[in-house]
PDB file of C-alpha atoms in Angstrom:
ATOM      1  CA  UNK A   1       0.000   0.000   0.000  1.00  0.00           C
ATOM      2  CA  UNK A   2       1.208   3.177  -0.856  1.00  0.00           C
ATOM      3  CA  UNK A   3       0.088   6.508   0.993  1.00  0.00           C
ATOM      4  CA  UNK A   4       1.872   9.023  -1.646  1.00  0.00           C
ATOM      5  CA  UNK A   5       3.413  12.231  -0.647  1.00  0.00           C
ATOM      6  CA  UNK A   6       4.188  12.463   3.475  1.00  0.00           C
ATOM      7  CA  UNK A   7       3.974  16.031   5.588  1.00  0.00           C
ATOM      8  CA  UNK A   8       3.713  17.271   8.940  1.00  0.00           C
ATOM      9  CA  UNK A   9       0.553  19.928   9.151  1.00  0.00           C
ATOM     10  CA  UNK A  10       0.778  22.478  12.153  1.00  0.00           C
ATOM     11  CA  UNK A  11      -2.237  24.618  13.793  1.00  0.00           C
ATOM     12  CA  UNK A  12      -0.231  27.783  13.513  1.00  0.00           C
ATOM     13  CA  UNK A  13      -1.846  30.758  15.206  1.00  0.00           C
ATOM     14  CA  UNK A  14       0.496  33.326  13.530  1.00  0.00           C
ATOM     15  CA  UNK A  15       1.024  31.853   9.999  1.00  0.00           C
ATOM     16  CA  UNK A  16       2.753  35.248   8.921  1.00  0.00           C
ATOM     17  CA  UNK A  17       5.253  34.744  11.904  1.00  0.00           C
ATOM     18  CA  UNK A  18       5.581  30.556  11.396  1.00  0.00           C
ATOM     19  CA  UNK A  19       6.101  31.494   7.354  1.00  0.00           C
ATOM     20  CA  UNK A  20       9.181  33.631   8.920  1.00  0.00           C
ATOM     21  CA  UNK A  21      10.546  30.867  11.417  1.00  0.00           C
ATOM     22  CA  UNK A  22      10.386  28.361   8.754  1.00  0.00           C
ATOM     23  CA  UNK A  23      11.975  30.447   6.276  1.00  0.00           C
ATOM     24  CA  UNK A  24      14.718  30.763   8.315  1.00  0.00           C
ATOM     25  CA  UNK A  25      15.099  27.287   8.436  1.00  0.00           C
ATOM     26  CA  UNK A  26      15.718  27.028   4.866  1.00  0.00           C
ATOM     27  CA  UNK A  27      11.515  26.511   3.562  1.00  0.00           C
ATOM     28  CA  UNK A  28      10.347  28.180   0.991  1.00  0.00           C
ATOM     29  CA  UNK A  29       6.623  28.443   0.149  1.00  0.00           C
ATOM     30  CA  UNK A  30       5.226  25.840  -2.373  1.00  0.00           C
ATOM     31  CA  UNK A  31       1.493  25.865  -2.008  1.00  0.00           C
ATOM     32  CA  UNK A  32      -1.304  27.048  -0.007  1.00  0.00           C
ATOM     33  CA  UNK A  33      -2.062  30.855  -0.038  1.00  0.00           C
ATOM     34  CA  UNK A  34      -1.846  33.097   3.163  1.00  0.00           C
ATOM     35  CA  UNK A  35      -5.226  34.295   2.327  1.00  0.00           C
ATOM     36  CA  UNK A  36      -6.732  31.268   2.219  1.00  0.00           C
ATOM     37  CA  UNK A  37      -5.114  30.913   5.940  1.00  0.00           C
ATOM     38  CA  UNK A  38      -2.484  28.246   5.159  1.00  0.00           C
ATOM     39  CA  UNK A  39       0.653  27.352   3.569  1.00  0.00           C
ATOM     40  CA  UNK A  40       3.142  24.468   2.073  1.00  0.00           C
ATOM     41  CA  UNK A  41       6.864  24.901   3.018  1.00  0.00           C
ATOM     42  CA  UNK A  42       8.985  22.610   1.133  1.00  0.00           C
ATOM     43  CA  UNK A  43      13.293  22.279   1.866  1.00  0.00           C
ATOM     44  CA  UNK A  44      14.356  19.153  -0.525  1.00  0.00           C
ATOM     45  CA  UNK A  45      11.278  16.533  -0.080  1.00  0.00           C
ATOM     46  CA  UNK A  46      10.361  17.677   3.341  1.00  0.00           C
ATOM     47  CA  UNK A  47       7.085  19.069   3.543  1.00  0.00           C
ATOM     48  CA  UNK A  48       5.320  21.212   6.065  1.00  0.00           C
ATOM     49  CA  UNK A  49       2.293  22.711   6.189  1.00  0.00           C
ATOM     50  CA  UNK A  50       1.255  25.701   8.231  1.00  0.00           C
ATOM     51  CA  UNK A  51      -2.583  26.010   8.821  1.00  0.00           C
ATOM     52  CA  UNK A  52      -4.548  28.554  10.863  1.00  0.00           C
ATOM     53  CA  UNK A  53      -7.621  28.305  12.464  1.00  0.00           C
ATOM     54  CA  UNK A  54      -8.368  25.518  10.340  1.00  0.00           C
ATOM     55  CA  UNK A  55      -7.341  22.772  12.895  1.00  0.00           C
ATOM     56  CA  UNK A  56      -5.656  22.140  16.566  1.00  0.00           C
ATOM     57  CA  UNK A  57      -2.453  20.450  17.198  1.00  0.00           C
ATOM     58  CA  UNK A  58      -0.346  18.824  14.436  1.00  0.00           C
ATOM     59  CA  UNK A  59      -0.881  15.820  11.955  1.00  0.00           C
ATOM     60  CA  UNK A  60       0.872  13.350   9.791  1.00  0.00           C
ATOM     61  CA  UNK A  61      -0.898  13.963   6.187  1.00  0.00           C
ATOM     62  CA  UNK A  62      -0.498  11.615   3.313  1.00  0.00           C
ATOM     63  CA  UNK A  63      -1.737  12.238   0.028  1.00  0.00           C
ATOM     64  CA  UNK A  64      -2.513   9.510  -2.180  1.00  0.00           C
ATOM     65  CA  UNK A  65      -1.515   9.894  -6.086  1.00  0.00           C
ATOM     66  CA  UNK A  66       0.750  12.572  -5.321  1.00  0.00           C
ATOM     67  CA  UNK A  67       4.477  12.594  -5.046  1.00  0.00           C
ATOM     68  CA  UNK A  68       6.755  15.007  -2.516  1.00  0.00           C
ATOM     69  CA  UNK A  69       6.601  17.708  -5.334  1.00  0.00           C
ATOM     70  CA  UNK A  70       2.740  17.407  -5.792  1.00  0.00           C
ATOM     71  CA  UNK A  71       2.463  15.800  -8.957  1.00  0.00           C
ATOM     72  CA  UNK A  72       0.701  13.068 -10.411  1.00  0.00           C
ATOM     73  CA  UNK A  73       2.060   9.606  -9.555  1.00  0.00           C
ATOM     74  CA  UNK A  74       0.354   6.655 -11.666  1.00  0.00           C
ATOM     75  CA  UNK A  75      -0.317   4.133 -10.721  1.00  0.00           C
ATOM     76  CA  UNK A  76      -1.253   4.877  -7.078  1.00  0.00           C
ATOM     77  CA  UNK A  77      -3.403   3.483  -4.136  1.00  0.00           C
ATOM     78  CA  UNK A  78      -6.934   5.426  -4.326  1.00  0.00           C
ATOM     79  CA  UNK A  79      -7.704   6.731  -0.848  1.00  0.00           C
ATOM     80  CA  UNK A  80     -10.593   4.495  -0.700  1.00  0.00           C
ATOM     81  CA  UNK A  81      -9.249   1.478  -1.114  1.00  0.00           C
ATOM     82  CA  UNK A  82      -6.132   2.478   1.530  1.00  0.00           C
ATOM     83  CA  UNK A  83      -9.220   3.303   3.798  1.00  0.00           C
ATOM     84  CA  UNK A  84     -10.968  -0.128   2.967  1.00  0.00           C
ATOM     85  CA  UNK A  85      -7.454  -2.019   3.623  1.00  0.00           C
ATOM     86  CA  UNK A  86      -7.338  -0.392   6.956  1.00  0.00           C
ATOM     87  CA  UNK A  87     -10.826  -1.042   8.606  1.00  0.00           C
ATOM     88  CA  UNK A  88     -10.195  -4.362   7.638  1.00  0.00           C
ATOM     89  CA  UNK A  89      -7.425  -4.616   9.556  1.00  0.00           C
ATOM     90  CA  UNK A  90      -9.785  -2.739  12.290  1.00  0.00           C
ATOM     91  CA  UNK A  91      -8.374   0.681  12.208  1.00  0.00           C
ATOM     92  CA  UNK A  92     -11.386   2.995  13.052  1.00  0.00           C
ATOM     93  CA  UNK A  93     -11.883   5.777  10.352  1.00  0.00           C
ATOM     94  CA  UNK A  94     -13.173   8.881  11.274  1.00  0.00           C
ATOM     95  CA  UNK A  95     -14.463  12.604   9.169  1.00  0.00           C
ATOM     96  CA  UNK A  96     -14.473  10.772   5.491  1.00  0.00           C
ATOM     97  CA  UNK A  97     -15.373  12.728   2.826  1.00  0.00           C
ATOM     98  CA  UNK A  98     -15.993  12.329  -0.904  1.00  0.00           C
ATOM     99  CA  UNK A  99     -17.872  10.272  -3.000  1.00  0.00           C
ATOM    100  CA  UNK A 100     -17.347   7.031  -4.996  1.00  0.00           C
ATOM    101  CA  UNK A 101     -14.003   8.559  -6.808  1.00  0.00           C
ATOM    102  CA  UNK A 102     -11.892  11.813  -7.122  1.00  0.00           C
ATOM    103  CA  UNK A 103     -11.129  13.388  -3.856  1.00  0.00           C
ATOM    104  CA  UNK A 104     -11.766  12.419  -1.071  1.00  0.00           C
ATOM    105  CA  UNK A 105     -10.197  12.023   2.536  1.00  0.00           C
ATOM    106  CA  UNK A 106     -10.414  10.087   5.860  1.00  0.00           C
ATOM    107  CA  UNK A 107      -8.627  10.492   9.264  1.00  0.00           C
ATOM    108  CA  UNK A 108      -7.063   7.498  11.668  1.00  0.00           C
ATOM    109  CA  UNK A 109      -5.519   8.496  15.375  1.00  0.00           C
ATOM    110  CA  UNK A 110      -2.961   6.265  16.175  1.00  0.00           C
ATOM    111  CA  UNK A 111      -2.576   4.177  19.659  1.00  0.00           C
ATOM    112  CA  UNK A 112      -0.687   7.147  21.166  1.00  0.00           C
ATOM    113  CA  UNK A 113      -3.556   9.652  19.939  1.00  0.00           C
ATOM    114  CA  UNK A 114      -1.295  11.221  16.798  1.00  0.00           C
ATOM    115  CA  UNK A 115      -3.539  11.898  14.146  1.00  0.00           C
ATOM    116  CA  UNK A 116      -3.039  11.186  10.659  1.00  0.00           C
ATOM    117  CA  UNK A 117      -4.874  12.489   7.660  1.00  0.00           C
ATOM    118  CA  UNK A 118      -5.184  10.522   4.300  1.00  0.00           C
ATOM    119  CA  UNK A 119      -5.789  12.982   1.986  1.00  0.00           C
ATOM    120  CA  UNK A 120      -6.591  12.859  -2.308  1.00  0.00           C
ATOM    121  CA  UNK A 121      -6.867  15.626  -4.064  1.00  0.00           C
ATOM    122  CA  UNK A 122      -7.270  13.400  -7.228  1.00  0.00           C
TER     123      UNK A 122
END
């Protein structure tokens, strides 16, 4: 199974100020818009993404069909069947969205309470 491109999202509650810090660590913007209230920093494949008011705490995202520079990777694992693979294996699934194909996403929490988004924008 693959789970396509990995990040770290962060509830930011400055995202002007967290742009800065992680500038400074070498990120540059590579999606997201600060008007829409969140951003993508990218350094070499490492991707963050800064997003306020939109969430609390932090996640692990993964999104299906995508690679670490956000495009297409065929073949790929479509989110539903990564979410069918993983109630099978009895992994509750929580806030899915979508329909039958296209995008769609669906959240897990881990045994230590980390969530983790699986997220398609394909």
């Amino acid at each position: 199974m693959s789970l396509g491109a990995f990040s770290v999202s962060l509830a930011v509650t400055d995202l002007a100020k967290s742009k800065g810090f992680y500038e400074a660590l070498g990120f540059e913007a590579f999606g997201g818009t600060e008007e829409h209230n969140y951003l993508i920093m990218k350094q070499g494949d490492t991707l963050i993404g800064l997003f306020q008011g939109m969430f609390d705490g932090a996640m692990l995202t993964f999104n299906p069909g995508w690679s670490q520079s956000a495009t297409n990777v065929d073949p790929f694992d479509d989110v539903r069947a990564i979410k069918a693979r993983l109630k099978e294996q009895g992994i509750v699934v929580s806030q899915e969205q979508g329909g039958e194909d296209g995008p769609a996403s669906f959240m897990v929490t881990d045994p230590d309470g980390f969530l983790i988004l699986i997220d398609q924008h394909r």
